PDB file of C-alpha atoms and ligand atoms in Angstrom:
ATOM      1  CA  VAL A   1      -0.692 -14.125 -23.090  1.00  0.00           C
ATOM      2  CA  ARG A   2      -3.089 -14.332 -20.111  1.00  0.00           C
ATOM      3  CA  ALA A   3      -1.315 -15.620 -16.855  1.00  0.00           C
ATOM      4  CA  VAL A   4      -3.626 -17.150 -14.240  1.00  0.00           C
ATOM      5  CA  ALA A   5      -2.992 -18.507 -10.781  1.00  0.00           C
ATOM      6  CA  SER A   6      -6.296 -19.919  -9.764  1.00  0.00           C
ATOM      7  CA  SER A   7      -7.044 -23.819 -10.495  1.00  0.00           C
ATOM      8  CA  ALA A   8     -10.983 -22.710 -11.189  1.00  0.00           C
ATOM      9  CA  GLU A   9     -10.016 -20.082 -13.410  1.00  0.00           C
ATOM     10  CA  LEU A  10      -7.663 -22.701 -15.723  1.00  0.00           C
ATOM     11  CA  ALA A  11     -10.565 -25.180 -15.873  1.00  0.00           C
ATOM     12  CA  ALA A  12     -12.869 -22.788 -16.901  1.00  0.00           C
ATOM     13  CA  ALA A  13     -11.064 -21.638 -19.982  1.00  0.00           C
ATOM     14  CA  THR A  14     -10.179 -24.985 -20.820  1.00  0.00           C
ATOM     15  CA  THR A  15     -13.849 -26.297 -20.722  1.00  0.00           C
ATOM     16  CA  ALA A  16     -15.039 -22.873 -22.416  1.00  0.00           C
ATOM     17  CA  ALA A  17     -12.189 -23.569 -25.117  1.00  0.00           C
ATOM     18  CA  ARG A  18     -13.889 -27.247 -25.612  1.00  0.00           C
ATOM     19  CA  LYS A  19     -17.343 -26.460 -25.758  1.00  0.00           C
ATOM     20  CA  ALA A  20     -16.443 -24.223 -28.420  1.00  0.00           C
ATOM     21  CA  GLY A  21     -15.108 -26.867 -30.285  1.00  0.00           C
ATOM     22  CA  ARG A  22     -11.294 -25.892 -29.804  1.00  0.00           C
ATOM     23  CA  LEU A  23      -8.592 -28.490 -29.293  1.00  0.00           C
ATOM     24  CA  VAL A  24      -6.868 -27.912 -26.160  1.00  0.00           C
ATOM     25  CA  GLY A  25      -2.973 -28.187 -26.045  1.00  0.00           C
ATOM     26  CA  PHE A  26      -1.310 -28.644 -22.734  1.00  0.00           C
ATOM     27  CA  HIS A  27       2.510 -28.112 -21.803  1.00  0.00           C
ATOM     28  CA  PRO A  28       3.710 -28.444 -18.266  1.00  0.00           C
ATOM     29  CA  THR A  29       7.034 -26.914 -17.094  1.00  0.00           C
ATOM     30  CA  MET A  30       8.922 -25.878 -13.813  1.00  0.00           C
ATOM     31  CA  GLY A  31       9.640 -22.850 -15.881  1.00  0.00           C
ATOM     32  CA  ALA A  32      13.084 -21.002 -16.400  1.00  0.00           C
ATOM     33  CA  LEU A  33      12.144 -21.630 -20.214  1.00  0.00           C
ATOM     34  CA  HIS A  34      14.715 -22.214 -23.106  1.00  0.00           C
ATOM     35  CA  ALA A  35      14.678 -23.005 -26.498  1.00  0.00           C
ATOM     36  CA  GLY A  36      14.018 -26.658 -25.753  1.00  0.00           C
ATOM     37  CA  HIS A  37      10.545 -25.445 -24.166  1.00  0.00           C
ATOM     38  CA  ARG A  38      10.181 -23.135 -27.053  1.00  0.00           C
ATOM     39  CA  ALA A  39      10.268 -25.503 -29.667  1.00  0.00           C
ATOM     40  CA  ASN A  40       7.796 -27.780 -27.821  1.00  0.00           C
ATOM     41  CA  LEU A  41       5.509 -24.952 -27.258  1.00  0.00           C
ATOM     42  CA  ALA A  42       5.819 -23.832 -31.218  1.00  0.00           C
ATOM     43  CA  HIS A  43       5.099 -27.731 -32.025  1.00  0.00           C
ATOM     44  CA  ALA A  44       1.970 -27.510 -29.811  1.00  0.00           C
ATOM     45  CA  ARG A  45       0.846 -24.062 -31.396  1.00  0.00           C
ATOM     46  CA  ARG A  46       0.430 -25.672 -34.819  1.00  0.00           C
ATOM     47  CA  GLU A  47      -1.616 -28.552 -33.464  1.00  0.00           C
ATOM     48  CA  VAL A  48      -3.871 -26.980 -31.032  1.00  0.00           C
ATOM     49  CA  GLY A  49      -6.798 -24.238 -30.662  1.00  0.00           C
ATOM     50  CA  LEU A  50      -6.283 -23.377 -26.845  1.00  0.00           C
ATOM     51  CA  LEU A  51      -2.743 -23.478 -25.860  1.00  0.00           C
ATOM     52  CA  VAL A  52      -1.812 -23.783 -21.999  1.00  0.00           C
ATOM     53  CA  ALA A  53       1.612 -23.873 -20.324  1.00  0.00           C
ATOM     54  CA  SER A  54       2.215 -24.385 -16.622  1.00  0.00           C
ATOM     55  CA  ILE A  55       4.802 -23.172 -14.638  1.00  0.00           C
ATOM     56  CA  PHE A  56       5.197 -24.923 -11.081  1.00  0.00           C
ATOM     57  CA  VAL A  57       8.090 -25.940  -9.841  1.00  0.00           C
ATOM     58  CA  ASN A  58       6.778 -29.258  -7.792  1.00  0.00           C
ATOM     59  CA  PRO A  59       8.156 -29.683  -4.581  1.00  0.00           C
ATOM     60  CA  LEU A  60       6.740 -33.468  -4.409  1.00  0.00           C
ATOM     61  CA  GLN A  61       9.266 -34.538  -7.041  1.00  0.00           C
ATOM     62  CA  PHE A  62      12.522 -33.289  -5.374  1.00  0.00           C
ATOM     63  CA  GLY A  63      14.219 -35.309  -3.127  1.00  0.00           C
ATOM     64  CA  PRO A  64      15.178 -33.831   0.370  1.00  0.00           C
ATOM     65  CA  ARG A  65      18.874 -33.317  -0.847  1.00  0.00           C
ATOM     66  CA  GLU A  66      17.999 -31.891  -4.307  1.00  0.00           C
ATOM     67  CA  ASP A  67      17.836 -28.441  -5.515  1.00  0.00           C
ATOM     68  CA  LEU A  68      14.368 -27.184  -5.218  1.00  0.00           C
ATOM     69  CA  ALA A  69      15.354 -24.419  -3.346  1.00  0.00           C
ATOM     70  CA  THR A  70      18.028 -23.130  -5.918  1.00  0.00           C
ATOM     71  CA  TYR A  71      16.125 -24.312  -9.142  1.00  0.00           C
ATOM     72  CA  PRO A  72      16.146 -21.213 -11.484  1.00  0.00           C
ATOM     73  CA  ARG A  73      13.280 -18.913 -11.581  1.00  0.00           C
ATOM     74  CA  ASP A  74      12.163 -15.941 -13.703  1.00  0.00           C
ATOM     75  CA  LEU A  75       8.704 -15.459 -13.949  1.00  0.00           C
ATOM     76  CA  ASP A  76       8.906 -12.471 -16.388  1.00  0.00           C
ATOM     77  CA  ALA A  77      11.483 -14.015 -18.828  1.00  0.00           C
ATOM     78  CA  ASP A  78       8.953 -17.154 -18.874  1.00  0.00           C
ATOM     79  CA  LEU A  79       6.025 -15.143 -19.548  1.00  0.00           C
ATOM     80  CA  GLY A  80       7.646 -13.185 -22.588  1.00  0.00           C
ATOM     81  CA  ILE A  81       8.667 -16.343 -23.881  1.00  0.00           C
ATOM     82  CA  CYS A  82       5.153 -17.741 -23.778  1.00  0.00           C
ATOM     83  CA  ALA A  83       3.722 -14.787 -25.328  1.00  0.00           C
ATOM     84  CA  ALA A  84       6.111 -14.938 -28.201  1.00  0.00           C
ATOM     85  CA  GLU A  85       5.282 -18.481 -28.803  1.00  0.00           C
ATOM     86  CA  GLY A  86       1.760 -17.748 -29.168  1.00  0.00           C
ATOM     87  CA  VAL A  87       0.689 -19.469 -25.548  1.00  0.00           C
ATOM     88  CA  ASP A  88      -3.029 -18.598 -24.961  1.00  0.00           C
ATOM     89  CA  LEU A  89      -3.137 -19.186 -20.803  1.00  0.00           C
ATOM     90  CA  VAL A  90      -0.281 -19.627 -18.744  1.00  0.00           C
ATOM     91  CA  PHE A  91      -1.291 -21.486 -15.284  1.00  0.00           C
ATOM     92  CA  VAL A  92       1.318 -20.149 -12.529  1.00  0.00           C
ATOM     93  CA  PRO A  93       0.031 -21.610  -9.316  1.00  0.00           C
ATOM     94  CA  SER A  94       1.451 -20.490  -6.124  1.00  0.00           C
ATOM     95  CA  GLU A  95       2.353 -23.988  -3.853  1.00  0.00           C
ATOM     96  CA  ARG A  96      -0.559 -23.206  -1.559  1.00  0.00           C
ATOM     97  CA  GLU A  97      -2.937 -23.176  -4.574  1.00  0.00           C
ATOM     98  CA  MET A  98      -1.336 -26.312  -5.851  1.00  0.00           C
ATOM     99  CA  TRP A  99      -0.824 -28.316  -2.451  1.00  0.00           C
ATOM    100  CA  PRO A 100      -2.517 -26.337   0.026  1.00  0.00           C
ATOM    101  CA  ARG A 101      -1.880 -28.992   2.265  1.00  0.00           C
ATOM    102  CA  PRO A 102       0.497 -32.319   1.689  1.00  0.00           C
ATOM    103  CA  PRO A 103      -1.563 -34.494  -0.507  1.00  0.00           C
ATOM    104  CA  GLY A 104      -2.940 -37.476   1.555  1.00  0.00           C
ATOM    105  CA  VAL A 105      -3.504 -39.282  -1.760  1.00  0.00           C
ATOM    106  CA  ARG A 106      -0.670 -39.820  -4.151  1.00  0.00           C
ATOM    107  CA  LEU A 107       0.077 -41.970  -7.208  1.00  0.00           C
ATOM    108  CA  CYS A 108       2.770 -44.601  -6.647  1.00  0.00           C
ATOM    109  CA  VAL A 109       4.805 -45.747  -9.969  1.00  0.00           C
ATOM    110  CA  GLY A 110       5.830 -49.457 -10.055  1.00  0.00           C
ATOM    111  CA  ASP A 111       8.884 -51.217 -11.426  1.00  0.00           C
ATOM    112  CA  LEU A 112       9.645 -48.471 -14.262  1.00  0.00           C
ATOM    113  CA  ALA A 113      10.435 -45.635 -11.205  1.00  0.00           C
ATOM    114  CA  GLN A 114      12.740 -48.170  -9.511  1.00  0.00           C
ATOM    115  CA  ARG A 115      15.053 -48.383 -12.686  1.00  0.00           C
ATOM    116  CA  LEU A 116      17.709 -45.751 -13.906  1.00  0.00           C
ATOM    117  CA  GLU A 117      16.446 -42.094 -12.527  1.00  0.00           C
ATOM    118  CA  GLY A 118      14.593 -44.103  -9.835  1.00  0.00           C
ATOM    119  CA  VAL A 119      17.825 -45.568  -8.141  1.00  0.00           C
ATOM    120  CA  TYR A 120      19.240 -41.842  -7.814  1.00  0.00           C
ATOM    121  CA  ARG A 121      15.963 -40.260  -7.205  1.00  0.00           C
ATOM    122  CA  PRO A 122      13.739 -42.225  -5.034  1.00  0.00           C
ATOM    123  CA  GLY A 123      10.389 -40.994  -5.006  1.00  0.00           C
ATOM    124  CA  HIS A 124      10.973 -38.710  -7.853  1.00  0.00           C
ATOM    125  CA  PHE A 125       8.576 -40.224 -10.344  1.00  0.00           C
ATOM    126  CA  ASP A 126       5.802 -40.522  -7.695  1.00  0.00           C
ATOM    127  CA  GLY A 127       5.842 -37.049  -7.453  1.00  0.00           C
ATOM    128  CA  VAL A 128       5.805 -36.286 -11.033  1.00  0.00           C
ATOM    129  CA  ALA A 129       2.973 -38.671 -11.745  1.00  0.00           C
ATOM    130  CA  THR A 130       0.906 -37.016  -8.961  1.00  0.00           C
ATOM    131  CA  VAL A 131       1.415 -33.449 -10.003  1.00  0.00           C
ATOM    132  CA  VAL A 132       0.837 -34.533 -13.560  1.00  0.00           C
ATOM    133  CA  ALA A 133      -2.602 -36.302 -12.690  1.00  0.00           C
ATOM    134  CA  LYS A 134      -3.595 -33.123 -10.921  1.00  0.00           C
ATOM    135  CA  LEU A 135      -2.660 -30.790 -13.583  1.00  0.00           C
ATOM    136  CA  PHE A 136      -4.319 -33.206 -16.198  1.00  0.00           C
ATOM    137  CA  ASN A 137      -7.446 -33.069 -13.969  1.00  0.00           C
ATOM    138  CA  LEU A 138      -7.551 -29.136 -14.062  1.00  0.00           C
ATOM    139  CA  VAL A 139      -6.966 -28.854 -17.751  1.00  0.00           C
ATOM    140  CA  GLY A 140      -9.111 -31.486 -18.786  1.00  0.00           C
ATOM    141  CA  PRO A 141      -8.825 -33.506 -21.925  1.00  0.00           C
ATOM    142  CA  CYS A 142      -6.059 -32.395 -24.221  1.00  0.00           C
ATOM    143  CA  ARG A 143      -2.793 -32.723 -26.189  1.00  0.00           C
ATOM    144  CA  ALA A 144      -0.270 -32.964 -23.904  1.00  0.00           C
ATOM    145  CA  TYR A 145       3.301 -32.500 -24.802  1.00  0.00           C
ATOM    146  CA  PHE A 146       6.500 -33.694 -22.977  1.00  0.00           C
ATOM    147  CA  GLY A 147      10.149 -33.830 -24.113  1.00  0.00           C
ATOM    148  CA  GLU A 148      12.032 -36.845 -24.887  1.00  0.00           C
ATOM    149  CA  LYS A 149      14.839 -35.367 -23.145  1.00  0.00           C
ATOM    150  CA  ASP A 150      13.193 -36.598 -19.945  1.00  0.00           C
ATOM    151  CA  ALA A 151      12.751 -40.298 -21.392  1.00  0.00           C
ATOM    152  CA  GLN A 152      11.913 -41.932 -18.114  1.00  0.00           C
ATOM    153  CA  GLN A 153       9.504 -39.020 -17.434  1.00  0.00           C
ATOM    154  CA  LEU A 154       7.579 -39.470 -20.619  1.00  0.00           C
ATOM    155  CA  ALA A 155       7.440 -43.302 -20.287  1.00  0.00           C
ATOM    156  CA  VAL A 156       5.758 -42.781 -16.674  1.00  0.00           C
ATOM    157  CA  VAL A 157       3.412 -40.428 -17.977  1.00  0.00           C
ATOM    158  CA  ARG A 158       2.334 -42.762 -20.919  1.00  0.00           C
ATOM    159  CA  ARG A 159       1.791 -45.648 -18.368  1.00  0.00           C
ATOM    160  CA  MET A 160      -0.020 -43.547 -16.252  1.00  0.00           C
ATOM    161  CA  VAL A 161      -2.259 -42.566 -18.985  1.00  0.00           C
ATOM    162  CA  ALA A 162      -2.816 -45.863 -20.049  1.00  0.00           C
ATOM    163  CA  ASP A 163      -3.438 -47.616 -16.816  1.00  0.00           C
ATOM    164  CA  LEU A 164      -5.713 -45.038 -15.122  1.00  0.00           C
ATOM    165  CA  GLY A 165      -7.449 -44.383 -18.322  1.00  0.00           C
ATOM    166  CA  PHE A 166      -6.628 -40.392 -18.314  1.00  0.00           C
ATOM    167  CA  PRO A 167      -8.002 -38.857 -21.614  1.00  0.00           C
ATOM    168  CA  GLN A 168      -5.049 -36.937 -22.259  1.00  0.00           C
ATOM    169  CA  VAL A 169      -3.136 -37.682 -25.608  1.00  0.00           C
ATOM    170  CA  ILE A 170       0.500 -37.649 -25.063  1.00  0.00           C
ATOM    171  CA  VAL A 171       2.919 -36.329 -27.850  1.00  0.00           C
ATOM    172  CA  ALA A 172       6.503 -36.456 -27.641  1.00  0.00           C
ATOM    173  CA  CYS A 173       8.616 -33.638 -28.526  1.00  0.00           C
ATOM    174  CA  PRO A 174      12.478 -34.434 -30.017  1.00  0.00           C
ATOM    175  CA  THR A 175      15.316 -33.090 -27.791  1.00  0.00           C
ATOM    176  CA  VAL A 176      16.573 -29.473 -28.457  1.00  0.00           C
ATOM    177  CA  ARG A 177      20.470 -29.402 -28.025  1.00  0.00           C
ATOM    178  CA  GLU A 178      22.931 -26.780 -28.310  1.00  0.00           C
ATOM    179  CA  PRO A 179      25.057 -26.574 -31.386  1.00  0.00           C
ATOM    180  CA  ASP A 180      27.802 -28.892 -29.840  1.00  0.00           C
ATOM    181  CA  GLY A 181      25.328 -31.547 -28.406  1.00  0.00           C
ATOM    182  CA  LEU A 182      24.613 -30.895 -24.906  1.00  0.00           C
ATOM    183  CA  ALA A 183      20.904 -31.117 -24.256  1.00  0.00           C
ATOM    184  CA  LEU A 184      19.035 -27.836 -23.289  1.00  0.00           C
ATOM    185  CA  SER A 185      18.272 -27.964 -19.465  1.00  0.00           C
ATOM    186  CA  SER A 186      17.467 -25.165 -17.087  1.00  0.00           C
ATOM    187  CA  ARG A 187      20.251 -26.894 -15.006  1.00  0.00           C
ATOM    188  CA  ASN A 188      22.949 -25.901 -17.734  1.00  0.00           C
ATOM    189  CA  ALA A 189      22.830 -22.444 -16.116  1.00  0.00           C
ATOM    190  CA  TYR A 190      24.475 -23.463 -13.005  1.00  0.00           C
ATOM    191  CA  LEU A 191      27.556 -24.939 -14.967  1.00  0.00           C
ATOM    192  CA  SER A 192      30.768 -23.609 -14.314  1.00  0.00           C
ATOM    193  CA  ALA A 193      33.035 -22.757 -17.493  1.00  0.00           C
ATOM    194  CA  GLY A 194      34.864 -25.694 -17.163  1.00  0.00           C
ATOM    195  CA  GLN A 195      32.039 -27.861 -16.820  1.00  0.00           C
ATOM    196  CA  ARG A 196      30.059 -26.470 -19.505  1.00  0.00           C
ATOM    197  CA  ARG A 197      32.895 -27.552 -21.833  1.00  0.00           C
ATOM    198  CA  ALA A 198      32.889 -30.847 -20.377  1.00  0.00           C
ATOM    199  CA  ALA A 199      29.422 -31.644 -20.404  1.00  0.00           C
ATOM    200  CA  PRO A 200      28.765 -32.348 -24.317  1.00  0.00           C
ATOM    201  CA  VAL A 201      30.676 -35.299 -23.707  1.00  0.00           C
ATOM    202  CA  LEU A 202      27.355 -37.073 -22.501  1.00  0.00           C
ATOM    203  CA  HIS A 203      26.073 -36.644 -25.898  1.00  0.00           C
ATOM    204  CA  ARG A 204      29.213 -37.704 -28.070  1.00  0.00           C
ATOM    205  CA  ALA A 205      28.880 -40.712 -25.962  1.00  0.00           C
ATOM    206  CA  LEU A 206      25.484 -41.697 -26.817  1.00  0.00           C
ATOM    207  CA  GLU A 207      26.354 -40.835 -30.159  1.00  0.00           C
ATOM    208  CA  ALA A 208      29.322 -43.476 -30.024  1.00  0.00           C
ATOM    209  CA  GLY A 209      27.087 -45.658 -28.457  1.00  0.00           C
ATOM    210  CA  LEU A 210      24.588 -45.256 -31.489  1.00  0.00           C
ATOM    211  CA  THR A 211      27.085 -45.553 -34.125  1.00  0.00           C
ATOM    212  CA  ALA A 212      28.392 -48.987 -32.587  1.00  0.00           C
ATOM    213  CA  TRP A 213      24.525 -50.283 -32.783  1.00  0.00           C
ATOM    214  CA  ARG A 214      24.563 -48.879 -36.227  1.00  0.00           C
ATOM    215  CA  ASP A 215      27.791 -50.537 -37.479  1.00  0.00           C
ATOM    216  CA  GLY A 216      26.347 -53.820 -36.087  1.00  0.00           C
ATOM    217  CA  GLU A 217      26.845 -54.142 -32.727  1.00  0.00           C
ATOM    218  CA  ARG A 218      24.114 -55.965 -31.179  1.00  0.00           C
ATOM    219  CA  ASP A 219      25.258 -56.677 -27.406  1.00  0.00           C
ATOM    220  CA  PRO A 220      23.623 -54.237 -25.088  1.00  0.00           C
ATOM    221  CA  ALA A 221      26.805 -54.372 -22.757  1.00  0.00           C
ATOM    222  CA  ALA A 222      29.405 -53.787 -25.823  1.00  0.00           C
ATOM    223  CA  VAL A 223      26.994 -50.617 -26.936  1.00  0.00           C
ATOM    224  CA  GLU A 224      27.101 -49.216 -23.482  1.00  0.00           C
ATOM    225  CA  ARG A 225      30.920 -49.943 -22.927  1.00  0.00           C
ATOM    226  CA  VAL A 226      31.523 -47.828 -26.253  1.00  0.00           C
ATOM    227  CA  ALA A 227      29.912 -44.920 -24.420  1.00  0.00           C
ATOM    228  CA  VAL A 228      31.002 -45.449 -20.865  1.00  0.00           C
ATOM    229  CA  LYS A 229      34.450 -45.217 -22.487  1.00  0.00           C
ATOM    230  CA  LEU A 230      33.858 -41.915 -23.935  1.00  0.00           C
ATOM    231  CA  VAL A 231      32.754 -40.606 -20.498  1.00  0.00           C
ATOM    232  CA  GLU A 232      35.724 -41.744 -18.732  1.00  0.00           C
ATOM    233  CA  THR A 233      37.874 -39.421 -20.658  1.00  0.00           C
ATOM    234  CA  GLU A 234      36.642 -36.288 -19.173  1.00  0.00           C
ATOM    235  CA  PRO A 235      37.439 -35.877 -15.276  1.00  0.00           C
ATOM    236  CA  ALA A 236      34.756 -33.310 -14.736  1.00  0.00           C
ATOM    237  CA  VAL A 237      31.837 -35.868 -15.473  1.00  0.00           C
ATOM    238  CA  GLU A 238      31.135 -38.072 -12.786  1.00  0.00           C
ATOM    239  CA  LEU A 239      29.060 -41.143 -14.663  1.00  0.00           C
ATOM    240  CA  GLN A 240      25.846 -42.340 -12.587  1.00  0.00           C
ATOM    241  CA  TYR A 241      24.291 -44.762 -14.934  1.00  0.00           C
ATOM    242  CA  LEU A 242      24.735 -45.327 -18.403  1.00  0.00           C
ATOM    243  CA  ALA A 243      22.401 -48.105 -19.858  1.00  0.00           C
ATOM    244  CA  LEU A 244      20.325 -49.412 -22.911  1.00  0.00           C
ATOM    245  CA  VAL A 245      16.788 -50.138 -21.998  1.00  0.00           C
ATOM    246  CA  GLU A 246      13.317 -51.005 -23.445  1.00  0.00           C
ATOM    247  CA  PRO A 247      11.372 -47.968 -24.209  1.00  0.00           C
ATOM    248  CA  ASP A 248       8.751 -49.016 -22.094  1.00  0.00           C
ATOM    249  CA  GLY A 249       9.458 -50.679 -19.066  1.00  0.00           C
ATOM    250  CA  PHE A 250      13.214 -49.740 -18.965  1.00  0.00           C
ATOM    251  CA  THR A 251      13.970 -52.913 -18.582  1.00  0.00           C
ATOM    252  CA  PRO A 252      17.531 -53.922 -19.991  1.00  0.00           C
ATOM    253  CA  PRO A 253      17.110 -55.782 -23.263  1.00  0.00           C
ATOM    254  CA  ALA A 254      18.488 -59.270 -24.471  1.00  0.00           C
ATOM    255  CA  THR A 255      19.842 -57.748 -27.711  1.00  0.00           C
ATOM    256  CA  ALA A 256      20.254 -54.246 -28.961  1.00  0.00           C
ATOM    257  CA  GLU A 257      17.273 -53.275 -31.184  1.00  0.00           C
ATOM    258  CA  ALA A 258      15.941 -50.178 -32.677  1.00  0.00           C
ATOM    259  CA  GLY A 259      13.832 -48.059 -30.716  1.00  0.00           C
ATOM    260  CA  GLN A 260      15.316 -48.759 -27.301  1.00  0.00           C
ATOM    261  CA  VAL A 261      16.812 -46.076 -25.415  1.00  0.00           C
ATOM    262  CA  LEU A 262      20.504 -45.566 -24.516  1.00  0.00           C
ATOM    263  CA  ALA A 263      20.423 -43.129 -21.375  1.00  0.00           C
ATOM    264  CA  VAL A 264      22.679 -41.612 -19.403  1.00  0.00           C
ATOM    265  CA  ALA A 265      22.934 -39.560 -16.084  1.00  0.00           C
ATOM    266  CA  ALA A 266      26.145 -37.677 -14.650  1.00  0.00           C
ATOM    267  CA  SER A 267      26.891 -35.254 -12.560  1.00  0.00           C
ATOM    268  CA  LEU A 268      29.340 -32.286 -12.851  1.00  0.00           C
ATOM    269  CA  GLY A 269      29.872 -30.766  -9.420  1.00  0.00           C
ATOM    270  CA  ALA A 270      26.404 -29.982  -8.073  1.00  0.00           C
ATOM    271  CA  VAL A 271      24.893 -30.046 -11.213  1.00  0.00           C
ATOM    272  CA  ARG A 272      23.072 -33.384 -12.285  1.00  0.00           C
ATOM    273  CA  LEU A 273      22.738 -34.050 -16.014  1.00  0.00           C
ATOM    274  CA  ILE A 274      20.405 -36.624 -18.041  1.00  0.00           C
ATOM    275  CA  ASP A 275      20.299 -37.276 -21.749  1.00  0.00           C
ATOM    276  CA  ASN A 276      19.259 -40.257 -23.987  1.00  0.00           C
ATOM    277  CA  LEU A 277      19.117 -41.483 -27.519  1.00  0.00           C
ATOM    278  CA  VAL A 278      16.807 -43.507 -29.331  1.00  0.00           C
ATOM    279  CA  LEU A 279      18.308 -46.471 -31.379  1.00  0.00           C
ATOM    280  CA  ARG A 280      17.424 -45.905 -34.803  1.00  0.00           C
TER     281      ARG A 280
HETATM  282  P1  AMP B   1      11.056 -28.631 -17.245  1.00  0.00           P
HETATM  283  O1  AMP B   1      10.779 -27.596 -16.956  1.00  0.00           O
HETATM  284  O2  AMP B   1      12.527 -29.383 -17.177  1.00  0.00           O
HETATM  285  O3  AMP B   1      10.267 -29.661 -16.056  1.00  0.00           O
HETATM  286  O4  AMP B   1      10.724 -29.355 -18.554  1.00  0.00           O
HETATM  287  C1  AMP B   1       9.167 -29.337 -18.878  1.00  0.00           C
HETATM  288  C2  AMP B   1       9.207 -30.108 -20.425  1.00  0.00           C
HETATM  289  O5  AMP B   1       9.982 -29.545 -21.689  1.00  0.00           O
HETATM  290  C3  AMP B   1       9.299 -31.730 -20.036  1.00  0.00           C
HETATM  291  O6  AMP B   1       8.118 -32.356 -20.835  1.00  0.00           O
HETATM  292  C4  AMP B   1      10.602 -31.558 -20.479  1.00  0.00           C
HETATM  293  O7  AMP B   1      11.014 -32.974 -21.258  1.00  0.00           O
HETATM  294  C5  AMP B   1      10.630 -30.702 -21.739  1.00  0.00           C
HETATM  295  N1  AMP B   1      12.175 -30.329 -22.017  1.00  0.00           N
HETATM  296  C6  AMP B   1      13.323 -30.185 -21.118  1.00  0.00           C
HETATM  297  N2  AMP B   1      14.431 -30.176 -21.902  1.00  0.00           N
HETATM  298  C7  AMP B   1      13.943 -30.048 -23.051  1.00  0.00           C
HETATM  299  C8  AMP B   1      14.844 -29.929 -24.283  1.00  0.00           C
HETATM  300  N3  AMP B   1      16.392 -29.812 -24.341  1.00  0.00           N
HETATM  301  N4  AMP B   1      14.153 -30.192 -25.442  1.00  0.00           N
HETATM  302  C9  AMP B   1      12.954 -30.534 -25.601  1.00  0.00           C
HETATM  303  N5  AMP B   1      12.310 -30.522 -24.680  1.00  0.00           N
HETATM  304  C10 AMP B   1      12.560 -30.532 -23.284  1.00  0.00           C
END
């Protein structure tokens, strides 16, 4: 696997690949790669000619009181994983390379960014959209892979591509979970043993809401209530939101229907976790 730190080298490699008729695939990450990233890379590997991953902990998407400084970083392990998954090129820019000065032009996401995650992380999705736009411009036309685990981020990227005419094709990758249901996240490493035992309640709660819907419950508030009750059995888990939303705008639906997203966020001490399930 070839690691490059320069934007120009990245752009040259993807341009050459497209010229040679190869389909380019791109998986942007913040590193600390786990089996979720691996599955996404493996998925992409089966579909494209040149597979590019990026590893960049983007300061624009962290709030002032968030975990930018302590976000896990392990470049050697990440490059090993990329090699094992058949990645051709890993873009590992320094902060100076990506943002030599604070960008004076940024993307601003509308109502979609004000809901759920946006309430707890003001400015987060503007930072995500801005860095994804820059990465998309460097990589050029490609298939770009994003995890359903970050459902609202996926919706923001889809909206950005649709509204601004980006040439990338967005591919959604299913959430990879631990055997007990906990969604894999780089932040899981920071859970204490007790928090780790408590954390799967989030997935069990979403499953309970899903089951209620499958059993015929169509009142969104009732579906949410079933799930909230389960989270409340776990004192180590402090619920931030648990809501059924429309998949595109993340607005509250009048009735619970297939395709809607049951999304949750909670803090376990200093660790903030999110998860979701799609009604189907
Ligand atoms: P991150 O490095 O956490 O910014 O994530 C990079 C990409 O991997 C994003 O598109 C995430 O949605 C995706 N991802 C993170 N966790 C998982 C997971 N458990 N399963 C599948 N994809 C994931």
